[in-house]
Amino acid sequence: MSNIESLLPHLGEDDRANFMKAVGSIGAAFAARTTIEADPQVIAALPQVRDHVLSGGGVELDMSAALDALKEEPSISNQLIAAEVKVAEVSKIQSDTANMSRIEKMNYARERGLDRPRDDVASTMTMNEHAAVLAGLSPVQRMNYARRHGLV
């Protein structure tokens, strides 16, 4: 089947508006359910969107089928699996540390490398930028900042 986007220039203004509304509503619903933003190009390629737009809105947009189809998309399913793994890891850490003292929690974090900045939130600041921030802080705040940003 042809991609609906290649047909959009030949369709009316109502159909283009219908297309944009369908892609937007599917994207918003998917993000609300999974916290993952789906690529609009992937959403536009769904047969549910194509059928809805080509029928002039006569065929109701099947939201549940569209969401299921998005979950089956390889790039999105990989993101869903990664999100589930991350939730499981956080849950495991929370259950492991639930009844620990502060010292035991610190030791737990150090043993597992959890006391260092994560790669996904690593600072893009240069050392000079960090030094400028540190210059305006009290000694206690400097230690906290340095620890949080992996400078010590």
Tab-separated table of C-alpha atoms in Angstrom:
chain	number	residue	atom	x	y	z
A	1	MET	CA	0.000	0.000	0.000
A	2	SER	CA	1.045	3.549	-0.618
A	3	ASN	CA	2.065	5.784	2.230
A	4	ILE	CA	-0.750	8.183	3.107
A	5	GLU	CA	1.686	11.080	3.287
A	6	SER	CA	2.404	10.821	-0.436
A	7	LEU	CA	-1.331	11.259	-1.084
A	8	LEU	CA	-1.887	14.213	1.261
A	9	PRO	CA	-0.991	16.927	-1.286
A	10	HIS	CA	-3.773	15.588	-3.524
A	11	LEU	CA	-6.404	15.492	-0.787
A	12	GLY	CA	-8.550	18.312	0.521
A	13	GLU	CA	-7.844	20.599	3.442
A	14	ASP	CA	-10.294	18.671	5.649
A	15	ASP	CA	-8.450	15.432	4.954
A	16	ARG	CA	-5.090	16.979	5.829
A	17	ALA	CA	-6.543	18.359	9.063
A	18	ASN	CA	-8.059	14.940	9.774
A	19	PHE	CA	-4.630	13.360	9.189
A	20	MET	CA	-2.884	15.753	11.567
A	21	LYS	CA	-5.563	15.244	14.212
A	22	ALA	CA	-5.345	11.435	13.911
A	23	VAL	CA	-1.530	11.382	14.156
A	24	GLY	CA	-1.604	13.797	17.091
A	25	SER	CA	-4.261	11.923	19.031
A	26	ILE	CA	-2.555	8.551	18.543
A	27	GLY	CA	0.802	10.023	19.576
A	28	ALA	CA	-0.678	11.650	22.676
A	29	ALA	CA	-2.550	8.496	23.700
A	30	PHE	CA	0.544	6.340	23.228
A	31	ALA	CA	2.725	8.730	25.230
A	32	ALA	CA	0.137	8.859	28.015
A	33	ARG	CA	0.020	5.064	28.285
A	34	THR	CA	3.697	4.250	27.843
A	35	THR	CA	5.648	7.496	28.501
A	36	ILE	CA	7.394	6.906	25.157
A	37	GLU	CA	7.113	9.421	22.340
A	38	ALA	CA	6.397	7.665	19.047
A	39	ASP	CA	7.827	9.074	15.830
A	40	PRO	CA	5.049	10.815	13.845
A	41	GLN	CA	6.370	9.152	10.676
A	42	VAL	CA	5.746	5.738	12.236
A	43	ILE	CA	2.251	6.786	13.330
A	44	ALA	CA	1.473	8.174	9.869
A	45	ALA	CA	2.323	4.809	8.313
A	46	LEU	CA	-0.291	2.953	10.363
A	47	PRO	CA	-3.139	1.426	8.344
A	48	GLN	CA	-5.650	2.766	10.868
A	49	VAL	CA	-4.605	6.338	10.032
A	50	ARG	CA	-4.688	5.633	6.303
A	51	ASP	CA	-8.192	4.123	6.444
A	52	HIS	CA	-9.499	6.941	8.613
A	53	VAL	CA	-8.133	9.717	6.395
A	54	LEU	CA	-9.003	8.137	3.032
A	55	SER	CA	-12.572	7.545	4.155
A	56	GLY	CA	-12.920	11.230	4.973
A	57	GLY	CA	-13.465	10.319	8.617
A	58	GLY	CA	-16.192	7.829	7.730
A	59	VAL	CA	-14.154	4.962	9.141
A	60	GLU	CA	-13.724	5.641	12.829
A	61	LEU	CA	-10.099	5.858	14.000
A	62	ASP	CA	-9.440	2.538	15.761
A	63	MET	CA	-7.322	3.854	18.615
A	64	SER	CA	-6.744	0.525	20.370
A	65	ALA	CA	-5.621	-1.200	17.159
A	66	ALA	CA	-3.327	1.738	16.372
A	67	LEU	CA	-1.767	1.613	19.841
A	68	ASP	CA	-1.286	-2.152	19.565
A	69	ALA	CA	0.331	-1.716	16.137
A	70	LEU	CA	2.708	0.889	17.577
A	71	LYS	CA	3.720	-1.485	20.352
A	72	GLU	CA	4.643	-4.071	17.693
A	73	GLU	CA	6.887	-1.625	15.814
A	74	PRO	CA	10.481	-2.888	16.434
A	75	SER	CA	11.998	0.465	17.391
A	76	ILE	CA	9.172	1.193	19.813
A	77	SER	CA	9.011	-2.311	21.270
A	78	ASN	CA	12.744	-2.049	22.055
A	79	GLN	CA	12.095	1.216	23.899
A	80	LEU	CA	9.224	-0.402	25.798
A	81	ILE	CA	11.438	-3.302	26.853
A	82	ALA	CA	14.175	-0.894	27.988
A	83	ALA	CA	11.633	1.091	30.024
A	84	GLU	CA	10.338	-2.098	31.666
A	85	VAL	CA	13.886	-3.148	32.547
A	86	LYS	CA	14.591	0.250	34.082
A	87	VAL	CA	11.392	0.083	36.162
A	88	ALA	CA	12.354	-3.420	37.328
A	89	GLU	CA	15.840	-2.230	38.296
A	90	VAL	CA	14.449	0.693	40.310
A	91	SER	CA	11.919	-1.602	41.981
A	92	LYS	CA	14.683	-4.058	42.924
A	93	ILE	CA	16.817	-1.283	44.417
A	94	GLN	CA	13.864	0.065	46.379
A	95	SER	CA	12.958	-3.346	47.765
A	96	ASP	CA	16.602	-4.125	48.616
A	97	THR	CA	17.111	-0.852	50.484
A	98	ALA	CA	13.691	-0.573	52.135
A	99	ASN	CA	14.840	-1.672	55.591
A	100	MET	CA	18.447	-0.478	55.477
A	101	SER	CA	20.043	2.232	57.561
A	102	ARG	CA	21.620	5.252	55.870
A	103	ILE	CA	25.093	3.729	56.141
A	104	GLU	CA	23.910	0.425	54.660
A	105	LYS	CA	22.214	2.303	51.798
A	106	MET	CA	25.426	4.209	51.037
A	107	ASN	CA	27.438	0.975	51.070
A	108	TYR	CA	24.837	-0.672	48.811
A	109	ALA	CA	25.056	2.240	46.372
A	110	ARG	CA	28.860	2.242	46.365
A	111	GLU	CA	29.072	-1.527	45.828
A	112	ARG	CA	26.815	-1.280	42.779
A	113	GLY	CA	28.206	1.940	41.310
A	114	LEU	CA	25.038	3.879	42.044
A	115	ASP	CA	26.941	6.720	43.714
A	116	ARG	CA	28.292	8.018	40.390
A	117	PRO	CA	26.505	10.150	37.814
A	118	ARG	CA	24.483	8.092	35.359
A	119	ASP	CA	25.493	8.139	31.713
A	120	ASP	CA	22.047	9.300	30.613
A	121	VAL	CA	22.232	12.424	32.784
A	122	ALA	CA	25.961	13.095	32.568
A	123	SER	CA	26.710	16.770	32.560
A	124	THR	CA	27.776	18.454	29.357
A	125	MET	CA	29.421	21.212	31.360
A	126	THR	CA	33.153	21.781	31.070
A	127	MET	CA	35.420	21.820	34.108
A	128	ASN	CA	35.644	25.641	33.865
A	129	GLU	CA	31.839	25.890	34.007
A	130	HIS	CA	31.795	23.627	37.069
A	131	ALA	CA	34.489	25.780	38.671
A	132	ALA	CA	32.381	28.900	38.104
A	133	VAL	CA	29.420	27.259	39.828
A	134	LEU	CA	31.593	26.020	42.697
A	135	ALA	CA	32.999	29.510	43.276
A	136	GLY	CA	29.578	30.788	44.318
A	137	LEU	CA	28.765	28.010	46.797
A	138	SER	CA	29.458	27.520	50.493
A	139	PRO	CA	31.918	24.747	51.485
A	140	VAL	CA	29.141	22.264	52.301
A	141	GLN	CA	27.331	23.058	49.073
A	142	ARG	CA	30.608	22.642	47.152
A	143	MET	CA	31.079	19.123	48.510
A	144	ASN	CA	27.497	18.178	47.679
A	145	TYR	CA	27.777	19.647	44.178
A	146	ALA	CA	31.128	17.955	43.537
A	147	ARG	CA	29.809	14.583	44.683
A	148	ARG	CA	26.620	14.899	42.673
A	149	HIS	CA	28.531	15.753	39.492
A	150	GLY	CA	31.311	13.206	39.989
A	151	LEU	CA	34.039	15.780	40.451
A	152	VAL	CA	35.559	14.119	43.536
